[in-house]
PDB file of C-alpha atoms in Angstrom:
ATOM      1  CA  MET A   1      -3.708 -37.141   5.003  1.00  0.00           C
ATOM      2  CA  THR A   2      -5.697 -35.209   1.987  1.00  0.00           C
ATOM      3  CA  ASN A   3      -8.374 -34.080   4.143  1.00  0.00           C
ATOM      4  CA  ASP A   4      -5.769 -32.741   6.574  1.00  0.00           C
ATOM      5  CA  LEU A   5      -3.897 -30.877   3.876  1.00  0.00           C
ATOM      6  CA  TYR A   6      -6.438 -29.082   2.499  1.00  0.00           C
ATOM      7  CA  ARG A   7      -7.889 -28.022   5.972  1.00  0.00           C
ATOM      8  CA  SER A   8      -4.579 -26.960   6.682  1.00  0.00           C
ATOM      9  CA  SER A   9      -4.506 -24.673   3.574  1.00  0.00           C
ATOM     10  CA  TYR A  10      -7.821 -23.012   4.670  1.00  0.00           C
ATOM     11  CA  ARG A  11      -6.524 -22.439   8.307  1.00  0.00           C
ATOM     12  CA  HIS A  12      -3.205 -21.013   7.129  1.00  0.00           C
ATOM     13  CA  LEU A  13      -5.477 -18.324   5.216  1.00  0.00           C
ATOM     14  CA  ASP A  14      -7.758 -18.056   7.941  1.00  0.00           C
ATOM     15  CA  ILE A  15     -10.782 -18.836   6.223  1.00  0.00           C
ATOM     16  CA  GLU A  16     -13.418 -21.923   6.104  1.00  0.00           C
ATOM     17  CA  PRO A  17     -13.508 -24.550   3.242  1.00  0.00           C
ATOM     18  CA  GLY A  18     -16.206 -23.638   0.697  1.00  0.00           C
ATOM     19  CA  SER A  19     -15.030 -20.216   0.355  1.00  0.00           C
ATOM     20  CA  SER A  20     -14.981 -18.572  -3.029  1.00  0.00           C
ATOM     21  CA  TRP A  21     -11.908 -17.910  -5.156  1.00  0.00           C
ATOM     22  CA  GLN A  22     -12.243 -14.410  -4.477  1.00  0.00           C
ATOM     23  CA  GLU A  23     -12.353 -14.826  -1.114  1.00  0.00           C
ATOM     24  CA  VAL A  24      -9.309 -17.150  -1.026  1.00  0.00           C
ATOM     25  CA  ARG A  25      -7.246 -14.143  -3.026  1.00  0.00           C
ATOM     26  CA  GLN A  26      -8.383 -11.537  -0.585  1.00  0.00           C
ATOM     27  CA  ALA A  27      -7.415 -14.173   2.216  1.00  0.00           C
ATOM     28  CA  TYR A  28      -4.054 -14.399   0.924  1.00  0.00           C
ATOM     29  CA  LYS A  29      -3.192 -10.565   0.399  1.00  0.00           C
ATOM     30  CA  ARG A  30      -4.593 -10.071   3.862  1.00  0.00           C
ATOM     31  CA  SER A  31      -2.331 -12.941   5.536  1.00  0.00           C
ATOM     32  CA  VAL A  32       0.913 -11.521   3.469  1.00  0.00           C
ATOM     33  CA  LYS A  33       0.300  -7.948   4.349  1.00  0.00           C
ATOM     34  CA  LYS A  34      -0.212  -9.089   8.294  1.00  0.00           C
ATOM     35  CA  TRP A  35       2.776 -11.560   8.136  1.00  0.00           C
ATOM     36  CA  HIS A  36       5.338  -9.902   5.990  1.00  0.00           C
ATOM     37  CA  PRO A  37       8.659  -9.930   7.661  1.00  0.00           C
ATOM     38  CA  ASP A  38       9.348  -6.198   6.803  1.00  0.00           C
ATOM     39  CA  HIS A  39       6.711  -5.241   9.525  1.00  0.00           C
ATOM     40  CA  PHE A  40       8.920  -6.815  12.374  1.00  0.00           C
ATOM     41  CA  HIS A  41      12.525  -5.383  11.257  1.00  0.00           C
ATOM     42  CA  ASN A  42      12.889  -4.193  14.902  1.00  0.00           C
ATOM     43  CA  ASP A  43      12.205  -7.840  16.412  1.00  0.00           C
ATOM     44  CA  THR A  44      14.646 -10.613  15.049  1.00  0.00           C
ATOM     45  CA  LYS A  45      12.417 -13.303  16.973  1.00  0.00           C
ATOM     46  CA  THR A  46       9.014 -12.138  15.582  1.00  0.00           C
ATOM     47  CA  GLN A  47      10.647 -11.527  12.188  1.00  0.00           C
ATOM     48  CA  SER A  48      11.784 -15.078  12.015  1.00  0.00           C
ATOM     49  CA  ILE A  49       8.388 -16.211  12.849  1.00  0.00           C
ATOM     50  CA  ALA A  50       6.890 -14.045  10.309  1.00  0.00           C
ATOM     51  CA  ALA A  51       9.203 -15.590   7.628  1.00  0.00           C
ATOM     52  CA  GLU A  52       7.835 -19.011   8.393  1.00  0.00           C
ATOM     53  CA  LYS A  53       4.288 -18.021   8.318  1.00  0.00           C
ATOM     54  CA  ILE A  54       4.792 -16.407   4.806  1.00  0.00           C
ATOM     55  CA  LYS A  55       6.094 -19.685   3.717  1.00  0.00           C
ATOM     56  CA  GLU A  56       3.193 -21.654   5.095  1.00  0.00           C
ATOM     57  CA  ILE A  57       0.751 -19.047   3.524  1.00  0.00           C
ATOM     58  CA  ASN A  58       2.512 -19.060  -0.001  1.00  0.00           C
ATOM     59  CA  CYS A  59       2.355 -23.035   0.052  1.00  0.00           C
ATOM     60  CA  ALA A  60      -1.138 -22.954   0.928  1.00  0.00           C
ATOM     61  CA  PHE A  61      -2.420 -20.462  -1.461  1.00  0.00           C
ATOM     62  CA  ASP A  62      -0.216 -22.401  -4.368  1.00  0.00           C
ATOM     63  CA  LEU A  63      -1.933 -25.701  -3.526  1.00  0.00           C
ATOM     64  CA  LEU A  64      -5.684 -24.236  -3.695  1.00  0.00           C
ATOM     65  CA  SER A  65      -4.586 -21.992  -6.866  1.00  0.00           C
ATOM     66  CA  GLU A  66      -3.163 -25.333  -8.609  1.00  0.00           C
ATOM     67  CA  HIS A  67      -6.502 -27.226  -7.465  1.00  0.00           C
ATOM     68  CA  TYR A  68      -8.737 -24.387  -9.048  1.00  0.00           C
ATOM     69  CA  ARG A  69      -6.790 -23.960 -12.301  1.00  0.00           C
ATOM     70  CA  THR A  70      -6.828 -27.483 -12.974  1.00  0.00           C
ATOM     71  CA  HIS A  71     -10.369 -28.259 -11.736  1.00  0.00           C
ATOM     72  CA  GLY A  72     -12.136 -25.219 -12.087  1.00  0.00           C
ATOM     73  CA  ALA A  73     -13.131 -25.168  -8.571  1.00  0.00           C
ATOM     74  CA  LEU A  74     -11.486 -24.924  -4.805  1.00  0.00           C
ATOM     75  CA  PRO A  75     -11.173 -28.220  -3.072  1.00  0.00           C
ATOM     76  CA  LEU A  76     -13.247 -29.543  -0.382  1.00  0.00           C
ATOM     77  CA  PRO A  77     -11.791 -31.614   2.282  1.00  0.00           C
ATOM     78  CA  GLY A  78     -11.790 -35.177   0.890  1.00  0.00           C
ATOM     79  CA  ALA A  79     -11.039 -34.174  -2.629  1.00  0.00           C
ATOM     80  CA  PRO A  80      -7.565 -35.324  -4.265  1.00  0.00           C
ATOM     81  CA  PRO A  81      -5.151 -32.702  -4.157  1.00  0.00           C
ATOM     82  CA  ALA A  82      -3.521 -31.146  -7.673  1.00  0.00           C
ATOM     83  CA  THR A  83      -0.051 -31.545  -6.054  1.00  0.00           C
ATOM     84  CA  THR A  84       1.225 -33.155  -2.904  1.00  0.00           C
ATOM     85  CA  PRO A  85       4.070 -31.275  -1.186  1.00  0.00           C
ATOM     86  CA  GLU A  86       6.557 -33.381   0.921  1.00  0.00           C
ATOM     87  CA  THR A  87       7.373 -30.544   3.134  1.00  0.00           C
ATOM     88  CA  TRP A  88       4.941 -27.743   4.477  1.00  0.00           C
ATOM     89  CA  SER A  89       6.486 -24.823   6.456  1.00  0.00           C
ATOM     90  CA  THR A  90      10.287 -25.347   5.603  1.00  0.00           C
ATOM     91  CA  GLN A  91      10.324 -24.968   1.831  1.00  0.00           C
ATOM     92  CA  PRO A  92       9.977 -21.674   0.058  1.00  0.00           C
ATOM     93  CA  ARG A  93       6.699 -20.867  -2.173  1.00  0.00           C
ATOM     94  CA  GLY A  94       6.613 -23.487  -5.193  1.00  0.00           C
ATOM     95  CA  ALA A  95       9.658 -25.421  -4.124  1.00  0.00           C
ATOM     96  CA  TYR A  96       7.560 -28.617  -3.034  1.00  0.00           C
ATOM     97  CA  ARG A  97       7.121 -28.980  -6.707  1.00  0.00           C
ATOM     98  CA  ALA A  98      10.555 -30.008  -7.277  1.00  0.00           C
ATOM     99  CA  SER A  99      10.129 -33.062  -4.836  1.00  0.00           C
ATOM    100  CA  GLU A 100       7.094 -34.721  -6.641  1.00  0.00           C
ATOM    101  CA  ARG A 101       7.074 -38.281  -7.067  1.00  0.00           C
ATOM    102  CA  PRO A 102       6.111 -39.949 -10.369  1.00  0.00           C
ATOM    103  CA  ALA A 103       3.494 -42.570 -10.357  1.00  0.00           C
ATOM    104  CA  ASP A 104       6.303 -45.511  -9.834  1.00  0.00           C
ATOM    105  CA  HIS A 105       7.541 -43.871  -6.747  1.00  0.00           C
ATOM    106  CA  THR A 106      10.830 -43.440  -8.424  1.00  0.00           C
ATOM    107  CA  THR A 107      13.009 -40.274  -7.815  1.00  0.00           C
ATOM    108  CA  ALA A 108      12.276 -37.429 -10.188  1.00  0.00           C
ATOM    109  CA  GLU A 109      16.059 -37.270 -11.174  1.00  0.00           C
ATOM    110  CA  THR A 110      15.733 -41.097 -12.432  1.00  0.00           C
ATOM    111  CA  VAL A 111      12.699 -40.295 -14.719  1.00  0.00           C
ATOM    112  CA  ASP A 112      13.788 -40.332 -18.439  1.00  0.00           C
ATOM    113  CA  HIS A 113      11.564 -37.383 -19.696  1.00  0.00           C
ATOM    114  CA  LYS A 114      12.506 -37.802 -23.196  1.00  0.00           C
ATOM    115  CA  ASN A 115      11.463 -41.375 -23.658  1.00  0.00           C
ATOM    116  CA  GLN A 116       7.977 -40.535 -22.119  1.00  0.00           C
ATOM    117  CA  PRO A 117       5.020 -41.003 -24.176  1.00  0.00           C
ATOM    118  CA  PRO A 118       3.795 -37.653 -26.112  1.00  0.00           C
ATOM    119  CA  ALA A 119       1.002 -37.452 -24.041  1.00  0.00           C
ATOM    120  CA  GLU A 120       3.056 -37.286 -20.638  1.00  0.00           C
ATOM    121  CA  GLN A 121       5.363 -34.915 -22.246  1.00  0.00           C
ATOM    122  CA  LYS A 122       2.606 -32.371 -23.418  1.00  0.00           C
ATOM    123  CA  LYS A 123       1.139 -32.991 -19.796  1.00  0.00           C
ATOM    124  CA  ARG A 124       4.559 -31.987 -18.236  1.00  0.00           C
ATOM    125  CA  SER A 125       5.134 -29.316 -20.551  1.00  0.00           C
ATOM    126  CA  GLY A 126       1.513 -27.678 -19.451  1.00  0.00           C
ATOM    127  CA  LEU A 127       2.276 -27.954 -15.877  1.00  0.00           C
ATOM    128  CA  VAL A 128       5.654 -26.300 -16.187  1.00  0.00           C
ATOM    129  CA  THR A 129       4.054 -23.545 -18.249  1.00  0.00           C
ATOM    130  CA  ARG A 130       1.365 -23.185 -15.428  1.00  0.00           C
ATOM    131  CA  LEU A 131       3.985 -22.956 -12.690  1.00  0.00           C
ATOM    132  CA  VAL A 132       5.903 -20.168 -14.678  1.00  0.00           C
ATOM    133  CA  LEU A 133       2.713 -18.249 -15.233  1.00  0.00           C
ATOM    134  CA  VAL A 134       1.933 -18.542 -11.244  1.00  0.00           C
ATOM    135  CA  ALA A 135       5.433 -17.198 -10.403  1.00  0.00           C
ATOM    136  CA  LEU A 136       5.057 -14.270 -12.746  1.00  0.00           C
ATOM    137  CA  VAL A 137       1.497 -13.345 -11.526  1.00  0.00           C
ATOM    138  CA  GLY A 138       2.701 -13.809  -7.797  1.00  0.00           C
ATOM    139  CA  TRP A 139       5.952 -11.564  -8.538  1.00  0.00           C
ATOM    140  CA  PHE A 140       3.756  -8.898 -10.311  1.00  0.00           C
ATOM    141  CA  GLY A 141       1.250  -8.637  -7.516  1.00  0.00           C
ATOM    142  CA  TYR A 142       3.831  -8.578  -4.906  1.00  0.00           C
ATOM    143  CA  THR A 143       5.544  -5.879  -6.608  1.00  0.00           C
ATOM    144  CA  LEU A 144       2.224  -3.828  -7.102  1.00  0.00           C
ATOM    145  CA  TRP A 145       1.648  -4.508  -3.453  1.00  0.00           C
ATOM    146  CA  GLN A 146       5.154  -3.046  -2.331  1.00  0.00           C
ATOM    147  CA  THR A 147       4.851   0.064  -4.467  1.00  0.00           C
ATOM    148  CA  PRO A 148       4.240   3.069  -2.154  1.00  0.00           C
ATOM    149  CA  PRO A 149       1.445   5.483  -3.344  1.00  0.00           C
ATOM    150  CA  LYS A 150       2.232   8.560  -4.936  1.00  0.00           C
ATOM    151  CA  SER A 151       2.320  11.680  -2.887  1.00  0.00           C
ATOM    152  CA  PRO A 152      -0.709  14.087  -3.636  1.00  0.00           C
ATOM    153  CA  GLU A 153       0.361  17.352  -5.349  1.00  0.00           C
ATOM    154  CA  PRO A 154       0.413  20.345  -3.188  1.00  0.00           C
ATOM    155  CA  SER A 155      -2.655  22.381  -3.129  1.00  0.00           C
ATOM    156  CA  ALA A 156      -3.299  26.161  -3.573  1.00  0.00           C
ATOM    157  CA  PRO A 157      -3.153  28.058  -0.379  1.00  0.00           C
ATOM    158  CA  ALA A 158      -6.574  28.164   1.268  1.00  0.00           C
ATOM    159  CA  SER A 159      -8.757  31.619   1.351  1.00  0.00           C
ATOM    160  CA  SER A 160     -12.143  32.221   1.478  1.00  0.00           C
ATOM    161  CA  GLU A 161     -11.992  34.600  -1.171  1.00  0.00           C
ATOM    162  CA  LEU A 162     -10.582  32.195  -3.743  1.00  0.00           C
ATOM    163  CA  PRO A 163     -12.999  31.204  -6.297  1.00  0.00           C
ATOM    164  CA  SER A 164     -14.718  27.920  -5.751  1.00  0.00           C
ATOM    165  CA  ALA A 165     -13.751  26.437  -9.341  1.00  0.00           C
ATOM    166  CA  ALA A 166     -10.112  27.243  -8.865  1.00  0.00           C
ATOM    167  CA  ASN A 167      -8.585  24.682 -11.143  1.00  0.00           C
ATOM    168  CA  PRO A 168     -10.823  25.552 -14.432  1.00  0.00           C
ATOM    169  CA  VAL A 169      -9.843  28.815 -13.983  1.00  0.00           C
ATOM    170  CA  ILE A 170      -6.183  28.190 -13.864  1.00  0.00           C
ATOM    171  CA  GLU A 171      -6.481  25.936 -17.060  1.00  0.00           C
ATOM    172  CA  THR A 172      -8.542  28.585 -18.672  1.00  0.00           C
ATOM    173  CA  ALA A 173      -6.060  31.145 -18.051  1.00  0.00           C
ATOM    174  CA  LYS A 174      -3.104  28.872 -19.036  1.00  0.00           C
ATOM    175  CA  ASN A 175      -4.958  27.873 -22.380  1.00  0.00           C
ATOM    176  CA  SER A 176      -5.576  31.730 -23.211  1.00  0.00           C
ATOM    177  CA  GLU A 177      -1.927  32.501 -22.681  1.00  0.00           C
ATOM    178  CA  ALA A 178      -0.879  29.646 -25.064  1.00  0.00           C
ATOM    179  CA  GLU A 179      -3.100  31.057 -27.937  1.00  0.00           C
ATOM    180  CA  PRO A 180      -1.137  34.085 -29.629  1.00  0.00           C
ATOM    181  CA  ALA A 181      -4.320  35.455 -30.996  1.00  0.00           C
ATOM    182  CA  GLN A 182      -5.727  36.272 -27.625  1.00  0.00           C
ATOM    183  CA  PRO A 183      -5.261  39.964 -26.582  1.00  0.00           C
ATOM    184  CA  LYS A 184      -3.219  40.337 -23.518  1.00  0.00           C
ATOM    185  CA  GLN A 185      -5.301  40.698 -20.481  1.00  0.00           C
ATOM    186  CA  TYR A 186      -5.090  43.201 -17.510  1.00  0.00           C
ATOM    187  CA  ILE A 187      -6.312  43.698 -13.926  1.00  0.00           C
ATOM    188  CA  THR A 188      -8.293  46.890 -13.740  1.00  0.00           C
ATOM    189  CA  TYR A 189     -11.034  48.860 -11.825  1.00  0.00           C
ATOM    190  CA  GLY A 190     -14.052  46.823 -11.380  1.00  0.00           C
ATOM    191  CA  SER A 191     -12.259  43.314 -12.013  1.00  0.00           C
ATOM    192  CA  THR A 192     -13.773  40.529 -10.149  1.00  0.00           C
ATOM    193  CA  VAL A 193     -11.900  38.013  -7.764  1.00  0.00           C
ATOM    194  CA  GLY A 194     -12.026  35.311 -10.664  1.00  0.00           C
ATOM    195  CA  ASP A 195     -10.651  37.997 -12.988  1.00  0.00           C
ATOM    196  CA  VAL A 196      -7.695  38.608 -10.691  1.00  0.00           C
ATOM    197  CA  TYR A 197      -6.903  34.875 -10.128  1.00  0.00           C
ATOM    198  CA  ALA A 198      -6.988  33.981 -13.773  1.00  0.00           C
ATOM    199  CA  ILE A 199      -5.045  37.012 -14.984  1.00  0.00           C
ATOM    200  CA  GLN A 200      -2.359  37.122 -12.169  1.00  0.00           C
ATOM    201  CA  GLY A 201      -2.628  33.693 -10.502  1.00  0.00           C
ATOM    202  CA  ILE A 202      -2.392  32.443  -6.834  1.00  0.00           C
ATOM    203  CA  PRO A 203      -1.656  35.093  -4.217  1.00  0.00           C
ATOM    204  CA  THR A 204       1.261  34.518  -1.805  1.00  0.00           C
ATOM    205  CA  LYS A 205      -1.202  35.475   0.844  1.00  0.00           C
ATOM    206  CA  THR A 206      -4.431  37.016   1.457  1.00  0.00           C
ATOM    207  CA  THR A 207      -5.557  39.309   4.433  1.00  0.00           C
ATOM    208  CA  ASP A 208      -9.100  40.683   4.521  1.00  0.00           C
ATOM    209  CA  ASN A 209      -9.886  42.200   1.329  1.00  0.00           C
ATOM    210  CA  ILE A 210      -6.265  42.381   0.018  1.00  0.00           C
ATOM    211  CA  TRP A 211      -4.305  39.907  -2.095  1.00  0.00           C
ATOM    212  CA  HIS A 212      -0.705  40.122  -1.944  1.00  0.00           C
ATOM    213  CA  TYR A 213       1.627  39.332  -4.809  1.00  0.00           C
ATOM    214  CA  GLY A 214       5.088  39.598  -3.242  1.00  0.00           C
ATOM    215  CA  LYS A 215       5.224  43.192  -2.293  1.00  0.00           C
ATOM    216  CA  SER A 216       2.403  44.153  -4.467  1.00  0.00           C
ATOM    217  CA  LYS A 217      -1.022  44.307  -3.471  1.00  0.00           C
ATOM    218  CA  VAL A 218      -4.567  44.248  -4.780  1.00  0.00           C
ATOM    219  CA  TYR A 219      -7.625  45.842  -2.862  1.00  0.00           C
ATOM    220  CA  PHE A 220     -11.191  44.366  -3.355  1.00  0.00           C
ATOM    221  CA  ASN A 221     -14.379  45.692  -1.847  1.00  0.00           C
ATOM    222  CA  GLY A 222     -17.662  43.946  -2.746  1.00  0.00           C
ATOM    223  CA  GLY A 223     -15.657  41.068  -4.602  1.00  0.00           C
ATOM    224  CA  LYS A 224     -14.224  43.820  -7.199  1.00  0.00           C
ATOM    225  CA  VAL A 225     -11.070  45.488  -7.481  1.00  0.00           C
ATOM    226  CA  THR A 226     -10.925  49.110  -6.255  1.00  0.00           C
ATOM    227  CA  ARG A 227      -7.095  49.962  -6.356  1.00  0.00           C
ATOM    228  CA  TRP A 228      -3.734  48.345  -6.275  1.00  0.00           C
ATOM    229  CA  GLU A 229      -0.056  48.970  -5.356  1.00  0.00           C
ATOM    230  CA  ASP A 230       2.161  47.503  -7.740  1.00  0.00           C
ATOM    231  CA  ASP A 231       5.925  47.319  -6.829  1.00  0.00           C
ATOM    232  CA  PRO A 232       8.594  46.475  -9.300  1.00  0.00           C
ATOM    233  CA  THR A 233      10.146  43.461  -7.521  1.00  0.00           C
ATOM    234  CA  SER A 234       6.812  41.629  -8.288  1.00  0.00           C
ATOM    235  CA  PRO A 235       4.956  43.537 -11.022  1.00  0.00           C
ATOM    236  CA  LEU A 236       1.150  43.182 -11.511  1.00  0.00           C
ATOM    237  CA  LYS A 237      -0.556  42.796 -14.729  1.00  0.00           C
ATOM    238  CA  ALA A 238      -2.546  45.929 -14.077  1.00  0.00           C
ATOM    239  CA  SER A 239      -3.686  48.793 -16.227  1.00  0.00           C
ATOM    240  CA  ALA A 240      -6.061  51.789 -15.710  1.00  0.00           C
ATOM    241  CA  ASP A 241      -6.406  52.177 -19.268  1.00  0.00           C
ATOM    242  CA  VAL A 242      -8.369  49.208 -19.640  1.00  0.00           C
ATOM    243  CA  ALA A 243     -11.013  50.538 -17.592  1.00  0.00           C
ATOM    244  CA  ALA A 244     -11.724  53.311 -20.187  1.00  0.00           C
ATOM    245  CA  ASP A 245     -11.737  50.664 -22.943  1.00  0.00           C
ATOM    246  CA  ARG A 246     -14.358  48.701 -21.191  1.00  0.00           C
ATOM    247  CA  ALA A 247     -16.348  51.639 -20.709  1.00  0.00           C
ATOM    248  CA  MET A 248     -16.379  52.242 -24.643  1.00  0.00           C
ATOM    249  CA  GLU A 249     -17.508  48.396 -24.716  1.00  0.00           C
ATOM    250  CA  SER A 250     -20.363  49.240 -22.576  1.00  0.00           C
ATOM    251  CA  THR A 251     -21.762  52.402 -24.216  1.00  0.00           C
ATOM    252  CA  PHE A 252     -22.681  53.596 -27.499  1.00  0.00           C
ATOM    253  CA  GLY A 253     -22.844  57.048 -29.210  1.00  0.00           C
ATOM    254  CA  ILE A 254     -23.113  58.607 -32.491  1.00  0.00           C
ATOM    255  CA  GLY A 255     -21.789  56.302 -35.379  1.00  0.00           C
ATOM    256  CA  SER A 256     -22.371  53.064 -33.474  1.00  0.00           C
ATOM    257  CA  THR A 257     -23.972  50.157 -35.511  1.00  0.00           C
ATOM    258  CA  LYS A 258     -27.253  48.453 -35.008  1.00  0.00           C
ATOM    259  CA  ALA A 259     -25.248  45.435 -33.704  1.00  0.00           C
ATOM    260  CA  GLN A 260     -23.091  47.392 -31.191  1.00  0.00           C
ATOM    261  CA  VAL A 261     -26.492  49.178 -30.000  1.00  0.00           C
ATOM    262  CA  ARG A 262     -28.307  45.570 -29.676  1.00  0.00           C
ATOM    263  CA  SER A 263     -25.473  44.083 -28.020  1.00  0.00           C
ATOM    264  CA  ILE A 264     -25.256  47.135 -25.190  1.00  0.00           C
ATOM    265  CA  GLN A 265     -28.835  48.159 -24.915  1.00  0.00           C
ATOM    266  CA  GLY A 266     -30.632  44.951 -25.751  1.00  0.00           C
ATOM    267  CA  GLN A 267     -33.554  44.082 -28.154  1.00  0.00           C
ATOM    268  CA  PRO A 268     -35.868  46.938 -28.533  1.00  0.00           C
ATOM    269  CA  LEU A 269     -39.363  47.079 -27.919  1.00  0.00           C
ATOM    270  CA  ARG A 270     -40.473  48.068 -31.209  1.00  0.00           C
ATOM    271  CA  GLU A 271     -38.208  48.245 -34.408  1.00  0.00           C
ATOM    272  CA  TRP A 272     -38.355  50.257 -37.719  1.00  0.00           C
ATOM    273  CA  PRO A 273     -35.516  50.796 -39.977  1.00  0.00           C
ATOM    274  CA  ASN A 274     -34.612  54.363 -38.676  1.00  0.00           C
ATOM    275  CA  VAL A 275     -36.020  54.320 -35.428  1.00  0.00           C
ATOM    276  CA  TRP A 276     -35.623  51.796 -32.451  1.00  0.00           C
ATOM    277  CA  GLU A 277     -37.926  52.348 -29.220  1.00  0.00           C
ATOM    278  CA  TYR A 278     -36.846  51.243 -25.729  1.00  0.00           C
ATOM    279  CA  GLY A 279     -39.792  52.574 -23.684  1.00  0.00           C
ATOM    280  CA  MET A 280     -40.011  55.941 -23.774  1.00  0.00           C
ATOM    281  CA  SER A 281     -36.592  56.432 -25.095  1.00  0.00           C
ATOM    282  CA  LYS A 282     -35.666  56.346 -29.112  1.00  0.00           C
ATOM    283  CA  ILE A 283     -32.738  55.823 -30.944  1.00  0.00           C
ATOM    284  CA  TYR A 284     -32.622  57.144 -34.676  1.00  0.00           C
ATOM    285  CA  PHE A 285     -30.329  55.678 -37.497  1.00  0.00           C
ATOM    286  CA  GLU A 286     -29.172  56.753 -40.811  1.00  0.00           C
ATOM    287  CA  GLY A 287     -28.772  53.596 -42.746  1.00  0.00           C
ATOM    288  CA  ASP A 288     -26.862  51.082 -40.187  1.00  0.00           C
ATOM    289  CA  ARG A 289     -25.427  53.912 -38.017  1.00  0.00           C
ATOM    290  CA  VAL A 290     -26.655  55.895 -35.096  1.00  0.00           C
ATOM    291  CA  SER A 291     -27.348  59.501 -35.788  1.00  0.00           C
ATOM    292  CA  GLY A 292     -29.164  60.497 -32.715  1.00  0.00           C
ATOM    293  CA  TRP A 293     -31.518  59.814 -29.654  1.00  0.00           C
ATOM    294  CA  TYR A 294     -34.156  60.559 -27.215  1.00  0.00           C
ATOM    295  CA  ASP A 295     -33.261  59.808 -23.763  1.00  0.00           C
ATOM    296  CA  SER A 296     -35.649  59.740 -21.140  1.00  0.00           C
ATOM    297  CA  ALA A 297     -35.300  59.166 -17.448  1.00  0.00           C
ATOM    298  CA  LEU A 298     -37.910  56.530 -17.235  1.00  0.00           C
ATOM    299  CA  ASN A 299     -35.828  54.363 -19.541  1.00  0.00           C
ATOM    300  CA  PRO A 300     -32.252  55.519 -19.628  1.00  0.00           C
ATOM    301  CA  LEU A 301     -30.101  54.495 -22.619  1.00  0.00           C
ATOM    302  CA  GLN A 302     -26.460  53.309 -22.212  1.00  0.00           C
ATOM    303  CA  LEU A 303     -25.095  56.433 -23.869  1.00  0.00           C
ATOM    304  CA  ARG A 304     -21.349  57.315 -23.899  1.00  0.00           C
ATOM    305  CA  LYS A 305     -20.728  60.456 -21.925  1.00  0.00           C
TER     306      LYS A 305
END
């Protein structure tokens, strides 16, 4: 009988005796998923069969689990069972434990647990605790299994002109807007695709070299802004004045500091306190300020026109 009981447990989980505990758990999840009655809601007969299969699967898993917790190993056919259910397929999961018989074969209702020896009471208390834990773990696992996965967040509209690292650009733009100390940014002539994406955001649509923001449009050539059309119903964060400011930042003239010259023109080939040489070109200083220059066509300087 014991041999048949454990063989039935493994057979109901569709695995062989000698399987590992991990394999038993995986087989249990797989069997429950396969025979859950909810899968057969359109077929009453099959749903009834699935309900019985679930009972058998739960009883088999409980029996193997109890043996594993008690002995630290799964049973092999021929080993004594941890518990002996009186009915196999008709009782719900865990119900057979209520019909266990004491050693003297008296009914469970006639046993006076209060008068049992302390060792027996402790053993019974430990068994009850384990059963409660098994029930809680089973309920928690079943709840997780039933929880549907979250729907993925909607992605940005696809475009061959969108920057490859869109999310970091958006996060950078958000962070820059959250800091009040940062100057307000504008789209202008020469702005890159990444600049427009960070400043204006995701376009409503893209066609060839045009990004549409509602009725407004931004035109590109070679990945840089050439012009734009600004509609009041969907205004752009664009300014032609910014282009002039950027030109000021990329050139130097009389009165520019040495630090400004170095950042714009780069490191001189030779440097003296009052003269910096860039090949054939030279820049003259009075103190820390530019006072004049010699601009060679061979080595042109970034001079302010």
